[in-house]
PDB file of C-alpha atoms in Angstrom:
ATOM      1  CA  MET A   1      38.932   3.651 -19.512  1.00  0.00           C
ATOM      2  CA  ILE A   2      35.919   2.774 -17.449  1.00  0.00           C
ATOM      3  CA  MET A   3      32.654   3.612 -18.777  1.00  0.00           C
ATOM      4  CA  ALA A   4      29.385   3.144 -17.061  1.00  0.00           C
ATOM      5  CA  LEU A   5      26.153   2.396 -19.149  1.00  0.00           C
ATOM      6  CA  LEU A   6      22.921   4.311 -17.539  1.00  0.00           C
ATOM      7  CA  ALA A   7      19.441   3.556 -18.277  1.00  0.00           C
ATOM      8  CA  SER A   8      17.198   6.491 -17.846  1.00  0.00           C
ATOM      9  CA  TYR A   9      13.725   6.349 -15.871  1.00  0.00           C
ATOM     10  CA  TYR A  10      11.671   7.784 -18.872  1.00  0.00           C
ATOM     11  CA  PHE A  11       9.612   4.584 -18.756  1.00  0.00           C
ATOM     12  CA  ARG A  12       9.122   3.657 -15.091  1.00  0.00           C
ATOM     13  CA  SER A  13      10.128   5.008 -11.850  1.00  0.00           C
ATOM     14  CA  PRO A  14      13.230   3.859  -9.541  1.00  0.00           C
ATOM     15  CA  GLY A  15      12.487   0.731  -7.899  1.00  0.00           C
ATOM     16  CA  VAL A  16      13.908  -0.900  -4.726  1.00  0.00           C
ATOM     17  CA  ASN A  17      17.117  -2.603  -5.490  1.00  0.00           C
ATOM     18  CA  ASP A  18      17.878  -0.720  -8.363  1.00  0.00           C
ATOM     19  CA  VAL A  19      21.500   0.503  -8.291  1.00  0.00           C
ATOM     20  CA  ILE A  20      21.238   4.301  -9.225  1.00  0.00           C
ATOM     21  CA  THR A  21      23.840   7.310 -10.243  1.00  0.00           C
ATOM     22  CA  PHE A  22      22.780  10.756  -8.790  1.00  0.00           C
ATOM     23  CA  GLN A  23      24.085  14.256  -8.136  1.00  0.00           C
ATOM     24  CA  ALA A  24      24.492  14.452  -4.308  1.00  0.00           C
ATOM     25  CA  PRO A  25      21.451  16.198  -2.573  1.00  0.00           C
ATOM     26  CA  ILE A  26      22.078  19.757  -1.020  1.00  0.00           C
ATOM     27  CA  GLN A  27      22.132  18.094   2.553  1.00  0.00           C
ATOM     28  CA  ALA A  28      25.504  16.033   1.607  1.00  0.00           C
ATOM     29  CA  HIS A  29      26.872  19.376   0.234  1.00  0.00           C
ATOM     30  CA  LEU A  30      26.205  21.057   3.206  1.00  0.00           C
ATOM     31  CA  GLN A  31      27.861  18.529   5.421  1.00  0.00           C
ATOM     32  CA  HIS A  32      30.512  17.906   2.919  1.00  0.00           C
ATOM     33  CA  PRO A  33      31.614  21.314   1.494  1.00  0.00           C
ATOM     34  CA  GLY A  34      34.174  19.736  -0.361  1.00  0.00           C
ATOM     35  CA  LEU A  35      31.634  18.154  -2.607  1.00  0.00           C
ATOM     36  CA  GLY A  36      31.155  19.522  -6.182  1.00  0.00           C
ATOM     37  CA  GLU A  37      27.870  19.767  -8.330  1.00  0.00           C
ATOM     38  CA  GLU A  38      29.664  17.296 -10.824  1.00  0.00           C
ATOM     39  CA  ASP A  39      30.349  14.686  -7.994  1.00  0.00           C
ATOM     40  CA  VAL A  40      28.452  11.815  -8.876  1.00  0.00           C
ATOM     41  CA  PHE A  41      27.210   8.799  -6.479  1.00  0.00           C
ATOM     42  CA  ILE A  42      26.451   5.483  -6.849  1.00  0.00           C
ATOM     43  CA  LYS A  43      23.944   3.654  -4.566  1.00  0.00           C
ATOM     44  CA  ARG A  44      21.391   1.248  -4.180  1.00  0.00           C
ATOM     45  CA  VAL A  45      17.688   2.208  -3.630  1.00  0.00           C
ATOM     46  CA  VAL A  46      16.410   0.388  -0.552  1.00  0.00           C
ATOM     47  CA  ALA A  47      13.081   2.136   0.072  1.00  0.00           C
ATOM     48  CA  LYS A  48      10.634   4.422  -1.914  1.00  0.00           C
ATOM     49  CA  ALA A  49       8.053   7.114  -0.980  1.00  0.00           C
ATOM     50  CA  GLY A  50       5.865   6.082   1.882  1.00  0.00           C
ATOM     51  CA  ASP A  51       8.031   3.236   3.266  1.00  0.00           C
ATOM     52  CA  LEU A  52       9.407   3.515   7.081  1.00  0.00           C
ATOM     53  CA  VAL A  53      13.272   2.899   6.815  1.00  0.00           C
ATOM     54  CA  GLN A  54      15.647   1.739  10.043  1.00  0.00           C
ATOM     55  CA  VAL A  55      18.918   0.197  10.384  1.00  0.00           C
ATOM     56  CA  ARG A  56      19.228  -1.468  13.692  1.00  0.00           C
ATOM     57  CA  ASN A  57      20.960  -4.705  15.139  1.00  0.00           C
ATOM     58  CA  GLY A  58      22.815  -5.170  12.034  1.00  0.00           C
ATOM     59  CA  LEU A  59      19.788  -5.064   9.770  1.00  0.00           C
ATOM     60  CA  LEU A  60      17.800  -2.898   7.327  1.00  0.00           C
ATOM     61  CA  PHE A  61      14.400  -2.793   8.350  1.00  0.00           C
ATOM     62  CA  ILE A  62      11.636  -1.751   5.810  1.00  0.00           C
ATOM     63  CA  ASN A  63       8.178  -1.070   6.930  1.00  0.00           C
ATOM     64  CA  GLY A  64       9.127  -3.291  10.043  1.00  0.00           C
ATOM     65  CA  ILE A  65      10.200  -6.103   8.186  1.00  0.00           C
ATOM     66  CA  ALA A  66      13.966  -7.157   8.381  1.00  0.00           C
ATOM     67  CA  GLN A  67      15.525  -7.358   4.754  1.00  0.00           C
ATOM     68  CA  ASN A  68      17.470 -10.429   3.319  1.00  0.00           C
ATOM     69  CA  GLU A  69      20.574  -8.505   1.800  1.00  0.00           C
ATOM     70  CA  ASP A  70      23.114 -11.125   0.545  1.00  0.00           C
ATOM     71  CA  PHE A  71      24.665  -8.336  -1.560  1.00  0.00           C
ATOM     72  CA  ILE A  72      26.155  -6.572   0.996  1.00  0.00           C
ATOM     73  CA  ALA A  73      29.810  -6.192   2.207  1.00  0.00           C
ATOM     74  CA  GLU A  74      29.149  -6.730   6.011  1.00  0.00           C
ATOM     75  CA  GLN A  75      26.475  -6.112   8.290  1.00  0.00           C
ATOM     76  CA  PRO A  76      25.910  -2.679   9.338  1.00  0.00           C
ATOM     77  CA  ARG A  77      27.434  -1.639  12.738  1.00  0.00           C
ATOM     78  CA  TYR A  78      25.529   1.693  12.922  1.00  0.00           C
ATOM     79  CA  THR A  79      21.938   2.466  14.022  1.00  0.00           C
ATOM     80  CA  SER A  80      20.018   4.925  12.051  1.00  0.00           C
ATOM     81  CA  THR A  81      16.598   6.891  13.163  1.00  0.00           C
ATOM     82  CA  LEU A  82      13.217   5.785  12.013  1.00  0.00           C
ATOM     83  CA  THR A  83      12.790   7.424   8.697  1.00  0.00           C
ATOM     84  CA  CYS A  84       9.407   7.892   6.669  1.00  0.00           C
ATOM     85  CA  VAL A  85      10.506   8.244   2.881  1.00  0.00           C
ATOM     86  CA  PRO A  86       8.744  11.377   1.675  1.00  0.00           C
ATOM     87  CA  LYS A  87       6.906  11.765  -1.635  1.00  0.00           C
ATOM     88  CA  ASP A  88       9.216  12.091  -4.902  1.00  0.00           C
ATOM     89  CA  HIS A  89      12.041  10.476  -2.776  1.00  0.00           C
ATOM     90  CA  VAL A  90      13.990   7.450  -2.270  1.00  0.00           C
ATOM     91  CA  TYR A  91      16.087   6.022   0.573  1.00  0.00           C
ATOM     92  CA  VAL A  92      19.837   4.977  -0.558  1.00  0.00           C
ATOM     93  CA  LEU A  93      22.250   3.013   0.844  1.00  0.00           C
ATOM     94  CA  GLY A  94      25.599   1.681  -0.347  1.00  0.00           C
ATOM     95  CA  ASP A  95      26.546  -2.063  -0.457  1.00  0.00           C
ATOM     96  CA  ASN A  96      29.498  -1.290   1.836  1.00  0.00           C
ATOM     97  CA  ARG A  97      27.478   0.053   4.447  1.00  0.00           C
ATOM     98  CA  ASN A  98      29.896   0.688   7.195  1.00  0.00           C
ATOM     99  CA  ASN A  99      31.739   2.899   4.574  1.00  0.00           C
ATOM    100  CA  SER A 100      29.194   4.641   2.540  1.00  0.00           C
ATOM    101  CA  TYR A 101      27.975   8.538   2.573  1.00  0.00           C
ATOM    102  CA  ASP A 102      24.439   7.687   2.151  1.00  0.00           C
ATOM    103  CA  SER A 103      20.776   8.340   3.166  1.00  0.00           C
ATOM    104  CA  HIS A 104      21.490   7.121   6.586  1.00  0.00           C
ATOM    105  CA  VAL A 105      23.728  10.129   7.085  1.00  0.00           C
ATOM    106  CA  TRP A 106      22.069  13.098   5.122  1.00  0.00           C
ATOM    107  CA  GLY A 107      18.433  11.614   4.519  1.00  0.00           C
ATOM    108  CA  PRO A 108      15.994  10.321   1.740  1.00  0.00           C
ATOM    109  CA  LEU A 109      17.164  11.616  -1.987  1.00  0.00           C
ATOM    110  CA  PRO A 110      15.001  13.597  -3.695  1.00  0.00           C
ATOM    111  CA  VAL A 111      14.234  11.676  -7.302  1.00  0.00           C
ATOM    112  CA  LYS A 112      14.923  14.564  -9.434  1.00  0.00           C
ATOM    113  CA  HIS A 113      18.407  14.244  -8.431  1.00  0.00           C
ATOM    114  CA  ILE A 114      18.669  10.854 -10.176  1.00  0.00           C
ATOM    115  CA  LEU A 115      20.670  10.660 -13.230  1.00  0.00           C
ATOM    116  CA  GLY A 116      19.821   7.028 -14.226  1.00  0.00           C
ATOM    117  CA  ARG A 117      19.586   3.260 -13.493  1.00  0.00           C
ATOM    118  CA  TYR A 118      23.391   1.514 -13.439  1.00  0.00           C
ATOM    119  CA  VAL A 119      23.338  -1.239 -15.887  1.00  0.00           C
ATOM    120  CA  THR A 120      26.606  -2.294 -16.516  1.00  0.00           C
ATOM    121  CA  CYS A 121      30.514  -0.988 -16.261  1.00  0.00           C
ATOM    122  CA  CYS A 122      33.024  -1.976 -18.859  1.00  0.00           C
ATOM    123  CA  PHE A 123      36.929  -1.793 -18.760  1.00  0.00           C
ATOM    124  CA  ARG A 124      38.604  -0.878 -21.877  1.00  0.00           C
ATOM    125  CA  PRO A 125      42.478  -1.107 -21.710  1.00  0.00           C
ATOM    126  CA  SER A 126      44.433   1.831 -22.923  1.00  0.00           C
ATOM    127  CA  ASN A 127      46.647   1.954 -25.970  1.00  0.00           C
ATOM    128  CA  SER A 128      49.665   2.676 -24.135  1.00  0.00           C
TER     129      SER A 128
END
Protein backbone atom coordinates (compact mmCIF):
# COMPACT_ATOMS: atom_id res chain seq x y z
CA MET A 1 0.00 0.00 0.00
CA ILE A 2 1.31 3.48 -0.87
CA MET A 3 0.24 6.42 1.28
CA ALA A 4 0.89 10.09 0.57
CA LEU A 5 1.14 12.67 3.32
CA LEU A 6 -0.44 15.97 2.37
CA ALA A 7 -0.05 19.32 4.08
CA SER A 8 -2.82 21.84 3.72
CA TYR A 9 -2.54 25.49 2.81
CA TYR A 10 -4.37 26.87 5.86
CA PHE A 11 -1.26 28.74 6.99
CA ARG A 12 0.33 29.80 3.71
CA SER A 13 -0.40 29.97 0.01
CA PRO A 14 1.05 27.52 -2.52
CA GLY A 15 4.59 28.52 -3.40
CA VAL A 16 6.83 28.07 -6.41
CA ASN A 17 8.50 24.63 -6.36
CA ASP A 18 5.84 23.15 -4.05
CA VAL A 19 4.75 19.73 -5.25
CA ILE A 20 0.97 19.68 -4.94
CA THR A 21 -1.95 17.34 -5.41
CA PHE A 22 -5.11 18.67 -7.01
CA GLN A 23 -8.32 17.76 -8.74
CA ALA A 24 -8.21 18.18 -12.50
CA PRO A 25 -9.57 21.55 -13.67
CA ILE A 26 -12.56 21.75 -16.01
CA GLN A 27 -10.28 22.40 -19.02
CA ALA A 28 -8.60 19.02 -18.45
CA HIS A 29 -12.00 17.30 -18.26
CA LEU A 30 -13.08 18.94 -21.52
CA GLN A 31 -9.92 17.80 -23.33
CA HIS A 32 -9.87 14.36 -21.70
CA PRO A 33 -13.48 13.21 -21.25
CA GLY A 34 -12.33 10.01 -19.49
CA LEU A 35 -11.19 11.97 -16.42
CA GLY A 36 -13.41 11.67 -13.38
CA GLU A 37 -13.92 14.06 -10.48
CA GLU A 38 -12.07 11.60 -8.26
CA ASP A 39 -8.91 11.77 -10.40
CA VAL A 40 -6.04 13.47 -8.59
CA PHE A 41 -2.89 14.91 -10.17
CA ILE A 42 0.50 15.59 -8.62
CA LYS A 43 2.61 18.37 -10.20
CA ARG A 44 5.10 21.08 -9.28
CA VAL A 45 4.07 24.74 -8.99
CA VAL A 46 6.39 26.69 -11.29
CA ALA A 47 4.66 30.10 -11.26
CA LYS A 48 2.10 32.06 -9.26
CA ALA A 49 -0.44 34.77 -10.04
CA GLY A 50 1.05 37.67 -11.99
CA ASP A 51 3.98 35.68 -13.38
CA LEU A 52 4.66 35.35 -17.12
CA VAL A 53 5.43 31.74 -18.07
CA GLN A 54 6.78 30.18 -21.25
CA VAL A 55 8.63 27.02 -22.24
CA ARG A 56 10.92 27.44 -25.25
CA ASN A 57 14.32 26.22 -26.45
CA GLY A 58 14.23 23.43 -23.85
CA LEU A 59 13.95 25.83 -20.90
CA LEU A 60 11.26 27.19 -18.59
CA PHE A 61 11.15 30.98 -18.48
CA ILE A 62 9.44 32.82 -15.62
CA ASN A 63 9.17 36.58 -16.13
CA GLY A 64 11.75 36.29 -18.92
CA ILE A 65 14.36 34.51 -16.76
CA ALA A 66 15.44 30.96 -17.62
CA GLN A 67 14.99 28.66 -14.62
CA ASN A 68 17.59 26.19 -13.37
CA GLU A 69 15.66 22.93 -13.05
CA ASP A 70 18.05 20.15 -12.11
CA PHE A 71 15.15 17.92 -10.96
CA ILE A 72 13.37 17.38 -14.30
CA ALA A 73 13.65 14.10 -16.20
CA GLU A 74 14.77 15.81 -19.45
CA GLN A 75 14.64 19.17 -21.17
CA PRO A 76 11.22 19.99 -22.66
CA ARG A 77 10.92 19.32 -26.39
CA TYR A 78 7.89 21.56 -26.81
CA THR A 79 7.20 25.28 -26.94
CA SER A 80 4.33 26.82 -24.99
CA THR A 81 2.61 30.13 -25.50
CA LEU A 82 3.53 33.04 -23.24
CA THR A 83 0.97 32.94 -20.41
CA CYS A 84 0.22 35.43 -17.65
CA VAL A 85 -0.97 33.50 -14.59
CA PRO A 86 -4.26 35.04 -13.44
CA LYS A 87 -5.24 35.92 -9.87
CA ASP A 88 -6.11 32.87 -7.72
CA HIS A 89 -4.26 30.52 -10.10
CA VAL A 90 -0.89 28.76 -10.29
CA TYR A 91 0.98 27.26 -13.22
CA VAL A 92 1.91 23.60 -12.70
CA LEU A 93 4.23 21.33 -14.67
CA GLY A 94 5.20 17.72 -14.19
CA ASP A 95 8.86 16.93 -13.58
CA ASN A 96 8.68 14.58 -16.59
CA ARG A 97 7.97 17.57 -18.83
CA ASN A 98 7.67 15.70 -22.14
CA ASN A 99 5.17 13.20 -20.79
CA SER A 100 2.99 15.33 -18.53
CA TYR A 101 -0.62 16.45 -18.81
CA ASP A 102 -0.33 19.84 -17.10
CA SER A 103 -0.66 23.63 -17.44
CA HIS A 104 1.25 23.71 -20.73
CA VAL A 105 -1.71 21.76 -22.16
CA TRP A 106 -4.75 23.11 -20.26
CA GLY A 107 -3.58 26.41 -18.77
CA PRO A 108 -3.22 27.81 -15.25
CA LEU A 109 -4.75 25.84 -12.38
CA PRO A 110 -7.35 27.52 -10.13
CA VAL A 111 -6.03 27.45 -6.54
CA LYS A 112 -9.42 26.16 -5.35
CA HIS A 113 -8.61 22.79 -7.02
CA ILE A 114 -5.53 22.23 -4.82
CA LEU A 115 -5.96 19.49 -2.24
CA GLY A 116 -2.63 19.97 -0.49
CA ARG A 117 1.14 20.06 -0.65
CA TYR A 118 2.81 16.70 -1.21
CA VAL A 119 5.18 15.97 1.67
CA THR A 120 6.16 12.32 1.56
CA CYS A 121 5.23 8.90 0.28
CA CYS A 122 5.46 5.75 2.37
CA PHE A 123 5.35 2.20 1.11
CA ARG A 124 3.97 -0.41 3.45
CA PRO A 125 4.44 -4.01 2.32
CA SER A 126 1.30 -6.09 2.27
CA ASN A 127 0.80 -8.92 4.73
CA SER A 128 0.33 -11.48 1.97
